[in-house]
CSV table of C-alpha atoms in Angstrom, one decimal:
chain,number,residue,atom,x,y,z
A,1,UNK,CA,53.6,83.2,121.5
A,2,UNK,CA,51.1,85.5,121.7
A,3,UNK,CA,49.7,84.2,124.8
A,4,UNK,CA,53.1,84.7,126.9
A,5,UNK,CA,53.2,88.2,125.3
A,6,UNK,CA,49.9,88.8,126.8
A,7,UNK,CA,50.7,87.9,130.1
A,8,UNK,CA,54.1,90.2,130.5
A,9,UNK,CA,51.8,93.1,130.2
A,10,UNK,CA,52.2,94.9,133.8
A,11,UNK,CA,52.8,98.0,135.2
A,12,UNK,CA,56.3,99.5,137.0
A,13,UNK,CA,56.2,102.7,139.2
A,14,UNK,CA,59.1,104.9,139.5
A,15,UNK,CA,61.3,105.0,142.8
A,16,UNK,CA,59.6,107.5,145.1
A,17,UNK,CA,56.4,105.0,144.9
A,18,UNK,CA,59.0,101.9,146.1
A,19,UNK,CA,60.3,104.0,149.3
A,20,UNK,CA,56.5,104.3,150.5
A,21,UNK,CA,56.2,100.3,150.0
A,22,UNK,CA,56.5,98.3,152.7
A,23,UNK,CA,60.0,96.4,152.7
A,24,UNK,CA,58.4,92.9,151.5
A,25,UNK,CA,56.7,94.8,148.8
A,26,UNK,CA,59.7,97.0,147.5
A,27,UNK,CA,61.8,93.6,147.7
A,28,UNK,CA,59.2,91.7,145.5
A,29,UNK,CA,59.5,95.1,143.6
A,30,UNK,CA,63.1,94.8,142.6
A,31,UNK,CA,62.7,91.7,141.9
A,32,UNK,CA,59.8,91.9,139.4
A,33,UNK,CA,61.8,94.1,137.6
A,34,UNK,CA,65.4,92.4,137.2
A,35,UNK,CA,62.3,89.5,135.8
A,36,UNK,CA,61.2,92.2,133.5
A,37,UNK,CA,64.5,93.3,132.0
A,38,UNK,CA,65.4,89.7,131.7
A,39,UNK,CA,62.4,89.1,129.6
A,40,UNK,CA,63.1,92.1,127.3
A,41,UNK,CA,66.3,90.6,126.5
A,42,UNK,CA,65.1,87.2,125.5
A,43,UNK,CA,62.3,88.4,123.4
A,44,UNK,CA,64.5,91.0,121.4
A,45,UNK,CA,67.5,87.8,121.3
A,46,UNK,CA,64.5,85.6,120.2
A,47,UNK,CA,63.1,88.1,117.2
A,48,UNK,CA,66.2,89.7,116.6
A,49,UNK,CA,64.8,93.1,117.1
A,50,UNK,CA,66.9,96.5,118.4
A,51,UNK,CA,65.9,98.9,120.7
A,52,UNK,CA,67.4,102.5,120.8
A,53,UNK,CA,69.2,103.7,124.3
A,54,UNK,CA,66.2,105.4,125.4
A,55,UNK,CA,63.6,102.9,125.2
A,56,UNK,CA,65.5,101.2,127.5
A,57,UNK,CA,65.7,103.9,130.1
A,58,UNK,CA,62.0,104.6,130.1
A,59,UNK,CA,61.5,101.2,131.5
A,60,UNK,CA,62.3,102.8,134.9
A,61,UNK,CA,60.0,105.2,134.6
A,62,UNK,CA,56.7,104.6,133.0
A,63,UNK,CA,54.2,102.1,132.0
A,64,UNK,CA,55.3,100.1,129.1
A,65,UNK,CA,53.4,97.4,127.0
A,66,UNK,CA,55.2,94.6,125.0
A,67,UNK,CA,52.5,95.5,122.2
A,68,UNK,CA,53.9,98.5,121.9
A,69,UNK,CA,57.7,97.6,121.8
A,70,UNK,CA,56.5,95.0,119.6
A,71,UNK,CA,54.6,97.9,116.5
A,72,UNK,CA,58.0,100.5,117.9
A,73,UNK,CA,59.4,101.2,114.7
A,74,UNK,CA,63.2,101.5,114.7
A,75,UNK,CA,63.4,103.8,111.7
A,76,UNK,CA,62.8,106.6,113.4
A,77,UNK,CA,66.1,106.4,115.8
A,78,UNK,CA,69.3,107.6,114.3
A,79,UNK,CA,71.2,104.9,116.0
A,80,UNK,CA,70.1,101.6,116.8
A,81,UNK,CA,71.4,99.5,120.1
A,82,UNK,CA,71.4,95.5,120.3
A,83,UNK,CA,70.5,94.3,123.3
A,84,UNK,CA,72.5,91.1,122.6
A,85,UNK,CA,75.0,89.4,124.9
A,86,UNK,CA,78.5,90.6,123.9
A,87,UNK,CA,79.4,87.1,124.7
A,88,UNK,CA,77.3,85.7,121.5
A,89,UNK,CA,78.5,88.8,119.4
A,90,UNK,CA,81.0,88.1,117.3
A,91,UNK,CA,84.8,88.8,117.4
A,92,UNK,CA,85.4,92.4,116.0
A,93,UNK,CA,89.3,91.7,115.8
A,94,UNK,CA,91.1,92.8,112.6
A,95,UNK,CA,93.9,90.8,111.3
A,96,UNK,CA,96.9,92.0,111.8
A,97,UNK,CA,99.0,92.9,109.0
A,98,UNK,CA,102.0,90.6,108.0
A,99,UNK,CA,105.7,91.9,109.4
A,100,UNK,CA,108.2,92.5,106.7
A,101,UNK,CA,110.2,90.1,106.4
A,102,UNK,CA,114.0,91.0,108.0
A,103,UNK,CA,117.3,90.6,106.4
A,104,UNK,CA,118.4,87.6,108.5
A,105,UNK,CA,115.0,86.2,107.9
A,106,UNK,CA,115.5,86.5,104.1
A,107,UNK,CA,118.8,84.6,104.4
A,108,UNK,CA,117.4,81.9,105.6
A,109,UNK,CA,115.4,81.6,102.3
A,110,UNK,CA,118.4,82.5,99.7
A,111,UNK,CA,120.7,79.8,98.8
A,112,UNK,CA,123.2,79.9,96.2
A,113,UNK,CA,124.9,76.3,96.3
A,114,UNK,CA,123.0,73.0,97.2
A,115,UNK,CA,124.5,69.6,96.5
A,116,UNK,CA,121.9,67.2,94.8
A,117,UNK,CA,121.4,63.3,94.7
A,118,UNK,CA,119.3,62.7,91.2
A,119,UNK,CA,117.9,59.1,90.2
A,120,UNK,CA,115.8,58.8,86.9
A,121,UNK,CA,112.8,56.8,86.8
A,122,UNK,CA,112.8,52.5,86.3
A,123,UNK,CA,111.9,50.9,83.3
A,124,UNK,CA,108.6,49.1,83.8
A,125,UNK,CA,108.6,45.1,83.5
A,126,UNK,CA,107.9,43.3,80.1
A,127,UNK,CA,105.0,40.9,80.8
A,128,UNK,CA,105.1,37.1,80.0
A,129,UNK,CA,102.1,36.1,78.9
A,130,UNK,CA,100.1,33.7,75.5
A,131,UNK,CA,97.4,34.8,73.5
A,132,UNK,CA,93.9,33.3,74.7
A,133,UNK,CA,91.0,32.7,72.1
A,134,UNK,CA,88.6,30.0,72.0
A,135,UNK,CA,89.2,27.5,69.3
A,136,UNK,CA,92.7,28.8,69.0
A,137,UNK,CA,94.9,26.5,70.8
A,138,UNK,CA,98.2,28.0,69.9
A,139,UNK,CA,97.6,31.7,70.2
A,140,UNK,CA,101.7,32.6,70.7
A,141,UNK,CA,103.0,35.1,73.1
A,142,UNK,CA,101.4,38.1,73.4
A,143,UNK,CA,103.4,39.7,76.4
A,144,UNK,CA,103.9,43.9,75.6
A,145,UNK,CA,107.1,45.6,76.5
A,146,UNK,CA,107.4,47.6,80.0
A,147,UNK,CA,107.3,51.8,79.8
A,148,UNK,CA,110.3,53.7,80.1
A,149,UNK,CA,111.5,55.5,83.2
A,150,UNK,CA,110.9,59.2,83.6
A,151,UNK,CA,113.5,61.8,83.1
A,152,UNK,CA,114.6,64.5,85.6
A,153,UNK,CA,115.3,67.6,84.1
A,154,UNK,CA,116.7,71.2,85.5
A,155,UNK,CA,114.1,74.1,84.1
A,156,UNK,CA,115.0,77.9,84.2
A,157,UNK,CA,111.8,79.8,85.6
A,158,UNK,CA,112.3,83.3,86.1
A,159,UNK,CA,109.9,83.5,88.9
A,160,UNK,CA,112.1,81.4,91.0
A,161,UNK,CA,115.3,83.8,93.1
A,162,UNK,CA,116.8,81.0,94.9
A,163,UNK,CA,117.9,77.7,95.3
A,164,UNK,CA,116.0,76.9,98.9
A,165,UNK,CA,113.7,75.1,97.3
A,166,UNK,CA,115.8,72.1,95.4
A,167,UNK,CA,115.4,68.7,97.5
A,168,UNK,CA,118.7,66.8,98.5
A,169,UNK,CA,117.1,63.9,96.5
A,170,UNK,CA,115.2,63.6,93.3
A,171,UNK,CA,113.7,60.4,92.0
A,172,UNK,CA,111.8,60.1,88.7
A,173,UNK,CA,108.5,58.8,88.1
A,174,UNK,CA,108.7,54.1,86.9
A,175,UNK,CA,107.5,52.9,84.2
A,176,UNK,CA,104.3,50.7,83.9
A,177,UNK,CA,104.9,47.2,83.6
A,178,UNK,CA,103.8,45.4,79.9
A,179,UNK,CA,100.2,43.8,79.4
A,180,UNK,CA,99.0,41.2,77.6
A,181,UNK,CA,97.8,41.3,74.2
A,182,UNK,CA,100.6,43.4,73.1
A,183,UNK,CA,100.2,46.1,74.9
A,184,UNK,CA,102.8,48.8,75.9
A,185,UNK,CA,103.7,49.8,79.9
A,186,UNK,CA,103.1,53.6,80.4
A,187,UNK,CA,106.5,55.8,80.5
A,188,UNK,CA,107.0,57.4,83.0
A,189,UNK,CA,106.2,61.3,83.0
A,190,UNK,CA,109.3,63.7,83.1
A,191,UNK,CA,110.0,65.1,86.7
A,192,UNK,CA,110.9,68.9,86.2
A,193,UNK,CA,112.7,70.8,88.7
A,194,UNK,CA,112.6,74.6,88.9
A,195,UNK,CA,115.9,76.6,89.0
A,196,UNK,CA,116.3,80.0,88.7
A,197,UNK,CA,118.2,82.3,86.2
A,198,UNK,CA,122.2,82.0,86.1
A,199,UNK,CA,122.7,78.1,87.2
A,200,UNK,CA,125.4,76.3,87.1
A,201,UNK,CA,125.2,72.5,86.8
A,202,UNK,CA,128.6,70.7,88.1
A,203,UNK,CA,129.5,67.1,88.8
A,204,UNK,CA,133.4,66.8,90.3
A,205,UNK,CA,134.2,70.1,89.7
A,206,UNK,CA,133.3,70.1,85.9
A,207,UNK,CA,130.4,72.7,84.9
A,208,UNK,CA,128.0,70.4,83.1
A,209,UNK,CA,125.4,73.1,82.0
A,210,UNK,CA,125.0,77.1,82.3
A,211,UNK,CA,121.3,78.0,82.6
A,212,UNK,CA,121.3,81.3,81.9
A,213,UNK,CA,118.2,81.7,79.9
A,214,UNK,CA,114.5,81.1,81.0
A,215,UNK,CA,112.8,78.0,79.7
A,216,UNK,CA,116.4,76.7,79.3
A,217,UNK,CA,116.5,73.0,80.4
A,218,UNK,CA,119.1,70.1,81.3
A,219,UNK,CA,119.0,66.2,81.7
A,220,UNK,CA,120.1,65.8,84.8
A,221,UNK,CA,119.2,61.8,84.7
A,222,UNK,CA,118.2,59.9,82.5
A,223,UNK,CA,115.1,57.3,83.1
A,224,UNK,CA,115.8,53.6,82.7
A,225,UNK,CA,114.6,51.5,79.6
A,226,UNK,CA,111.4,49.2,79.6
A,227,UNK,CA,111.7,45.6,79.5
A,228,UNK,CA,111.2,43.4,76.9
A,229,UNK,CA,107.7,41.4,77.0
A,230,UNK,CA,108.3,38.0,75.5
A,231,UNK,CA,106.4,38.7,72.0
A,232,UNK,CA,109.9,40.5,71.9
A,233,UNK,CA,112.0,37.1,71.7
A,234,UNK,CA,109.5,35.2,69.5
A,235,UNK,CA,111.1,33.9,65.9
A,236,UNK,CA,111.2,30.9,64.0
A,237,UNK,CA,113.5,29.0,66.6
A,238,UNK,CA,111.5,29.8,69.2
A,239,UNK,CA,107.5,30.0,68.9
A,240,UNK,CA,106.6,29.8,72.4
A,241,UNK,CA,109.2,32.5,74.4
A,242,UNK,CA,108.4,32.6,77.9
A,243,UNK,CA,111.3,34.9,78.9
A,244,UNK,CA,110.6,38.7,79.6
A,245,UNK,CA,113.5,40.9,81.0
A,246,UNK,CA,112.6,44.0,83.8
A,247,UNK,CA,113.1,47.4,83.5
A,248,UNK,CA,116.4,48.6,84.0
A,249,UNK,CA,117.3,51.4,86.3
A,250,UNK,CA,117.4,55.3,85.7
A,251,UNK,CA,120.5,57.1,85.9
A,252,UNK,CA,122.0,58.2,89.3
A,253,UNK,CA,124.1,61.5,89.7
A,254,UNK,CA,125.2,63.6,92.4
A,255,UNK,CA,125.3,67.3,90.9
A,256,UNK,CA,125.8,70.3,92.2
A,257,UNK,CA,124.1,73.5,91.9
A,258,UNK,CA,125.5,76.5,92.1
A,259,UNK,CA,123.4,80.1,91.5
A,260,UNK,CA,125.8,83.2,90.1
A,261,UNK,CA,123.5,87.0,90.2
A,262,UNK,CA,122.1,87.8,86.8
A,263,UNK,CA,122.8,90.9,85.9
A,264,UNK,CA,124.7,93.7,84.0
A,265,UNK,CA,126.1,96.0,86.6
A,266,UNK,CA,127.4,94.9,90.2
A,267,UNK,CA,128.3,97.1,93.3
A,268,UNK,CA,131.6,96.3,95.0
A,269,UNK,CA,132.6,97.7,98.3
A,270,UNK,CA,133.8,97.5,101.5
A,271,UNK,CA,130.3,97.2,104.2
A,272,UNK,CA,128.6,100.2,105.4
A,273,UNK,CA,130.0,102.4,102.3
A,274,UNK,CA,126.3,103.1,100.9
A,275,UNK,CA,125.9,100.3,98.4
A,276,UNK,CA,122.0,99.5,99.4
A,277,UNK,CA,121.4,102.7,99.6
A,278,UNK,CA,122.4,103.7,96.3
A,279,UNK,CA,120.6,100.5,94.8
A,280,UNK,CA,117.5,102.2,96.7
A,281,UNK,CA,118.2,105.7,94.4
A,282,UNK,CA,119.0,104.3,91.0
A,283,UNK,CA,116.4,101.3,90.6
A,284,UNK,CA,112.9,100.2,92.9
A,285,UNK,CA,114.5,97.8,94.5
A,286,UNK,CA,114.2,97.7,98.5
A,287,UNK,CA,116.9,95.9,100.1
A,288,UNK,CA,117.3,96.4,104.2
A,289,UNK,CA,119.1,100.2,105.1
A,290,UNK,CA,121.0,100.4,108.4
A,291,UNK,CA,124.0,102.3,110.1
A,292,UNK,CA,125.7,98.8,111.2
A,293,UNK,CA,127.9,96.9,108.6
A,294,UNK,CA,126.8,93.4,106.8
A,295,UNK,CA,123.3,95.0,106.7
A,296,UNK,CA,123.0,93.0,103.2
A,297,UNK,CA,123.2,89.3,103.9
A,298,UNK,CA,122.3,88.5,100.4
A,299,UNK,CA,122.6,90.0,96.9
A,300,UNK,CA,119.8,92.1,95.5
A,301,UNK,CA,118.8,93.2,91.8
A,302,UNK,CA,117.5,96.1,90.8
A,303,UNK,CA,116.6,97.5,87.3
A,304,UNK,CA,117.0,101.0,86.1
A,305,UNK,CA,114.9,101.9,83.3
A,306,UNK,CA,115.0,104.3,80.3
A,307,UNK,CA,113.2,106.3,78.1
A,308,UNK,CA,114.1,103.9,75.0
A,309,UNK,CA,112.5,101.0,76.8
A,310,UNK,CA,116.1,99.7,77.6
A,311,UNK,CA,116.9,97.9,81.2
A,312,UNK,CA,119.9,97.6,82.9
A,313,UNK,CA,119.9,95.2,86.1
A,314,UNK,CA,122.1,96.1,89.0
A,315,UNK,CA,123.2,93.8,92.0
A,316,UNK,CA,123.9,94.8,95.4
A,317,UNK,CA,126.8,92.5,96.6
A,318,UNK,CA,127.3,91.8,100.1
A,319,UNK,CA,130.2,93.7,101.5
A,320,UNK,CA,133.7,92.6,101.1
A,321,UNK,CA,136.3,92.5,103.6
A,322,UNK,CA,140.3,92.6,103.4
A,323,UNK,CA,140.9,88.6,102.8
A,324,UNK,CA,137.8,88.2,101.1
A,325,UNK,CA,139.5,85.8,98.3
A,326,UNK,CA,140.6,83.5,101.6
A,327,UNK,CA,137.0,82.7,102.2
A,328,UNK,CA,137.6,85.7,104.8
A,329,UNK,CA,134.0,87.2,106.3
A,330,UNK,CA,131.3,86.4,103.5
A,331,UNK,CA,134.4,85.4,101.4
A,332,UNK,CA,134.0,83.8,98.2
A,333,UNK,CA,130.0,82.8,98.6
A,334,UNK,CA,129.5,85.9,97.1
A,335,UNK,CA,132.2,86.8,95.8
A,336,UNK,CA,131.2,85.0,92.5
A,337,UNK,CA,128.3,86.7,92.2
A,338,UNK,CA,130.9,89.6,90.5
A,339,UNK,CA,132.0,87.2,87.5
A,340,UNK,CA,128.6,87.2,85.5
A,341,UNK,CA,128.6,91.5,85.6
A,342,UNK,CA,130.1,92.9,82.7
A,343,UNK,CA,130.1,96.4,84.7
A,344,UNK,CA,131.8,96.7,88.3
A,345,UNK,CA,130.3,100.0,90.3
A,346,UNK,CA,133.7,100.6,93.2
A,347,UNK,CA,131.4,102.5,95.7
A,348,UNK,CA,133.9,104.3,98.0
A,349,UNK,CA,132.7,106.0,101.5
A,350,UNK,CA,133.7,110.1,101.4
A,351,UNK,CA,133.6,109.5,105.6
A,352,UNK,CA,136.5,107.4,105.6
A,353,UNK,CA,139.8,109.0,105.9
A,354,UNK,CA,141.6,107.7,102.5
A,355,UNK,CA,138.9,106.4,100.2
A,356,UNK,CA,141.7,105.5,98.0
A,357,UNK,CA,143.3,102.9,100.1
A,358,UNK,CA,139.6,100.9,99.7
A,359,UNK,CA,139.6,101.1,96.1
A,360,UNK,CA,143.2,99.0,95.8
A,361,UNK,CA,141.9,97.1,98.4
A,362,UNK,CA,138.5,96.1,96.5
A,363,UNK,CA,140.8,95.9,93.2
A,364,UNK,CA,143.3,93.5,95.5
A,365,UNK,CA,140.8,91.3,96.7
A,366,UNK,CA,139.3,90.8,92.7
A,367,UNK,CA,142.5,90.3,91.3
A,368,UNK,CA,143.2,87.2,94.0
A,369,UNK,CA,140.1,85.5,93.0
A,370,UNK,CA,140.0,86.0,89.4
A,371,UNK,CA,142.3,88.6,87.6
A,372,UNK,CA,140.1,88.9,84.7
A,373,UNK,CA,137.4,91.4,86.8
A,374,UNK,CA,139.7,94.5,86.7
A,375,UNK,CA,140.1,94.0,82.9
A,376,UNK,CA,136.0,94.8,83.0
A,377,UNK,CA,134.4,98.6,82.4
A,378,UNK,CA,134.0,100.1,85.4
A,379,UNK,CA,133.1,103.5,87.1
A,380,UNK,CA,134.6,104.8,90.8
A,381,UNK,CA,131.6,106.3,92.8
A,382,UNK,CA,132.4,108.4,95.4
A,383,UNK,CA,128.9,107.9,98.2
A,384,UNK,CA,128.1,110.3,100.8
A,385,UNK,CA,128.9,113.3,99.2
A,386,UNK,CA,126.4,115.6,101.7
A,387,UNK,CA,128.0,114.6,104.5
A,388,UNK,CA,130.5,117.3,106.4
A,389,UNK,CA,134.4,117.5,104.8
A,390,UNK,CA,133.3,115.0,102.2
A,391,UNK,CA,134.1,117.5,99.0
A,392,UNK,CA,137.7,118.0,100.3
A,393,UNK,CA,138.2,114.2,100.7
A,394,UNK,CA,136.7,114.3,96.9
A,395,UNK,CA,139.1,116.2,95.5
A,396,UNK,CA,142.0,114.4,96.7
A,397,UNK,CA,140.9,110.8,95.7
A,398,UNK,CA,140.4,113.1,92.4
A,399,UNK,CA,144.4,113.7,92.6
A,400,UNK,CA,145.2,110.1,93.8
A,401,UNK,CA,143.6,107.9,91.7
A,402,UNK,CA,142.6,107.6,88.1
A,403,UNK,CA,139.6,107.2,86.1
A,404,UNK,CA,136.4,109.0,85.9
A,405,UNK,CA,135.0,109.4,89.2
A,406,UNK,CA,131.0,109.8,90.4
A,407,UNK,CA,130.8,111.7,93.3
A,408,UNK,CA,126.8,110.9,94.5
A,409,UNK,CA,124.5,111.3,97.3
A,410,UNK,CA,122.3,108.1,97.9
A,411,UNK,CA,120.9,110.2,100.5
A,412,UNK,CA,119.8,113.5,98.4
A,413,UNK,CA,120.0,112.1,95.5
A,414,UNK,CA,122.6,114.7,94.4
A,415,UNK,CA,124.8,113.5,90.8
A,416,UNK,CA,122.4,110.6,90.7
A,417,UNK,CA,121.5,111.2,86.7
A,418,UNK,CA,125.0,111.6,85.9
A,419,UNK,CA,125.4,107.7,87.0
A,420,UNK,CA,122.5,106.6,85.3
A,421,UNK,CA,123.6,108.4,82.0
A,422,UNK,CA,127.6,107.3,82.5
A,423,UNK,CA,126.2,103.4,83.6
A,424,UNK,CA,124.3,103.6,80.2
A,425,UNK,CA,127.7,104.4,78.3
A,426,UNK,CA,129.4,101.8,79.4
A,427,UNK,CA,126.4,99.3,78.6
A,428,UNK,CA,126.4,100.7,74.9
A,429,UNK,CA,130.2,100.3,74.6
A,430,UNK,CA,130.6,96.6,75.9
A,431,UNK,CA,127.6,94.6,74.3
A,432,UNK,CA,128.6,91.3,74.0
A,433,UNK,CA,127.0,91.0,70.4
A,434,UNK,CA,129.1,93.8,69.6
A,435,UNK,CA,126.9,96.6,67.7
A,436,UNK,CA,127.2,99.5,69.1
A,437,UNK,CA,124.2,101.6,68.8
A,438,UNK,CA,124.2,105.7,69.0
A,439,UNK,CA,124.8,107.5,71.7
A,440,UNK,CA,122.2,107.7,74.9
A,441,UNK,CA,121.0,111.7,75.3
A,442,UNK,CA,118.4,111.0,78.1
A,443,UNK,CA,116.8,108.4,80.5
C-alpha cells in the first residue's frame, strides 16, 4: 500500500498556469485531475477517513502530498465531511408515526354478538396388548386405558374489550391413546378461550352463564372419556381379554355470545347532543368528537375517580333514534348495552328547540324495550349550556319537566363538579349490597 501511496505524489497548478498550456497539455491536465479526485475518494472510502470542506478545495489550488492528508489530523476541524458515496450511505428516513386509529376503523374490531360452534376434545384409544417377560408364558393383558379429551372453557380476562377475537369453531385438544404395561393415555389439556367482562353465554335463547367477573370461567364442552384398555375387562371368566373400546367423543354445542357494557352509569341520547364530549370532561377517556351525528359507532367506558379511592365507570352509548326498540338505526345492538347500568345519564341538546320532547322520546324508546330502565336512578343533563339562547331554553325544560336537572358545558367545562358530586349520590344510594355509606363532601 505504501508503494501506490508513493506513486500518487504529484503536483497540480492552478488555472491561469492551464490557459498558457498548450491544448494537448491542458486536456491531459483536466484529466489528471478528475484521476486525482477519483483517487482521493477511494483511499478515504478504503481507510474510512474524513476530510473537512476545505481540504478539498485546496486541491485546486496548491501542491498537496498524500503523506500529508494521510498524518492531517481531523480534530482540529469543527465539522468533519465524508467523502462517501451517498449511494452507500445509509437511509436517514425516520419511521413514521402510527395514525390513530378512526372510529369506523375501531368498529371493525368491536363485536358484541358472535355465534360459536364448540367441540370438546376425544377420548384417546385403550390399547390391547399382553404382558411380555421371558420365562413367563402367561403374562395377562397389560393394555392401559386411553386419556380423556380436553375441555373448552369461556375465561373472563379484563384485558380483553371485545368479542372480534372468538373463532366460529373451537375444538379441544384428544386424548393419548393407552400403552402397554398398564400405562395411562395423556388427557388432553383444557382449551381456554378469552372473553371479556359482562358475557352472556346462550344456547336457543336460554342464557346459560353471566360472566361478569374476571377470572370467572364456563364449560362450554365437555371432552370425551378415554377408552378402556383391555386390563380393564380382565376377571376370573375371562383371563385373556383382547377387547379395548376407543375414546368417545367430546361434547358439541352451538353457543352464542353476547357482550353487554360493564359499567355503573350509561349516557342516553339522541346523536350529536354532546354525549362523547361530556365522557371526554368527566373521565380520561377519548372516544372520536365530531359535528356530524353517529360519530360514536361503538360504546366507550370511562372512569371518574375520587378522592376516597372510589370509581365509577361511565359508558358512552351510541345514539338513539326514534324507533330504536324496532331495530330502527343502531336499534337494539346497543340498546342492551343500557340494561347492565344501574344509573341512566338523559343528555339533552340546549340547541334544539324543545329539549323536552327528546327526553319522552329517549324514555319512549326504553320503555318499548324493557320497561324496567325508567324505574332506575337517573339524572337529566342539560349539554351545551355556552352556546347562544341556551339559558332561556333551560329554564323552560326547568318548567316542563320534572326531576333534578344538570345544566353542563362539555365544552367549558361549566357545572361539571356538580355532575360528578350528584353521579356520586346516586351511586351511594343504589348499591346493590345495600349499605349505604355517609355522605360524599368532595371528589
Amino acid at each position: 500500500m505504501t508503494r501506490f501511496v508513493g506513486k500518487l505524489n504529484f503536483h497540480i497548478g492552478i488555472g491561469t498556469r492551464a490557459c498558457s498550456l498548450p491544448s494537448f497539455y491542458a486536456s491531459m491536465y483536466q484529466s489528471v485531475k478528475v484521476v486525482a479526485m477519483q483517487n482521493m475518494q477511494l483511499l478515504a472510502r478504503f481507510f474510512g477517513l474524513t476530510y473537512p470542506l476545505p481540504l478539498c478545495r485546496d486541491v485546486t489550488s496548491r501542491t498537496i502530498s498524500f503523506r500529508d492528508l494521510w498524518l492531517a489530523s481531523p480534530s482540529s476541524h469543527c465539522r468533519l465531511l465524508s467523502t462517501g458515496s451517498s449511494v452507500c450511505s445509509k437511509s436517514r428516513n425516520l419511521v413514521s408515526r402510527k395514525k390513530d386509529v378512526t372510529e369506523k376503523k375501531l368498529t371493525r374490531y368491536f363485536v358484541d354478538h358472535r355465534k360459536v360452534r364448540v367441540l370438546g376434545g376425544t377420548g384417546g384409544d385403550g390399547a390391547s396388548c399382553f404382558h411380555s417377560e421371558p420365562r413367563k408364558e402367561f403374562g395377562g393383558p397389560d393394555g392401559g386405558d386411553g386419556g380423556n379429551g380436553g375441555h373448552v372453557i369461556f375465561k373472563v380476562d379484563h384485558c380483553v374489550k371485545s368479542l372480534s377475537s372468538i373463532a366460529s369453531v373451537y375444538q379441544g385438544y384428544q386424548g393419548e391413546r393407552g400403552h402397554s404395561k398398564n400405562c395411562y393415555g395423556k388427557s388432553g389439556d383444557t382449551l381456554y378461550i378469552k372473553v371479556p367482562v359482562g358475557t352472556l353465554v346462550k344456547e336457543d335463547g336460554v342464557t346459560l352463564a353471566d360472566l361478569s367477573t374476571p377470572g370467572e370461567e364456563f364449560v362450554a364442552a365437555y371432552g370425551g372419556a378415554g377408552g378402556k384398555g383391555n386390563r380393564f375387562f380382565l376377571s376370573n371368566e375371562n383371563r385373556a381379554p383382547v377387547m379395548a373400546t376407543p375414546g368417545d367423543p367430546g361434547e358439541e354445542r352451538c353457543l352464542h355470545l353476547e357482550l353487554k357494557t360493564m359499567a355503573h352509569a350509561g349516557m342516553v341520547g339522541f346523536p350529536n347532543a354532546g354525549k362523547s364530549s361530556l365522557l371526554r370532561l368527566l373521565t380520561n377517556a377519548r372516544p372520536a368528537v365530531a359535528a356530524y351525528p353517529f360519530t360514536t359507532l361503538n360504546p366507550h367506558v370511562g372512569v371518574i375517580n375520587y378522592q376516597d379511592y372510589e370509581q365509577i365507570a361511565v359508558a358512552d352509548v351510541p345514539g338513539i333514534i326514534e324507533g330504536a326498540h324496532q331495530n330502527r338505526g343502531l336499534g337494539l345492538a346497543f340498546l342492551r348495552h343500557i340494561e347492565r347500568c344501574r344509573i341512566l345519564l338523559y343528555v339533552l341538546d340546549l340547541t334544539h328547540p324543545e329539549p323536552w320532547t327528546q327526553l319522552s322520546s329517549l324514555q319512549y324508546e326504553l320503555r318499548q324495550f324493557d320497561e324496567s330502565l325508567l324505574l332506575r336512578p337517573h339524572v337529566i343533563v342539560a349539554n351545551k349550556l355556552d352556546l347562544p339562547n341556551a339559558r332561556k331554553t333551560l329554564e323552560v325544560l326547568r318548567g316542563k319537566v320534572k326531576g333534578r336537572i344538570v345544566a353542563v358545558s362539555a365544552l367549558t367545562g361549566d357545572n361539571a363538579e356538580e355532575l360528578i358530586l350528584h353521579l356520586r349520590e346516586l351511586y351511594d344510594g343504589h348499591k346493590p349490597e345495600g349499605k349505604k355509606d355517609e355522605s360524599y363532601r368532595g371528589w
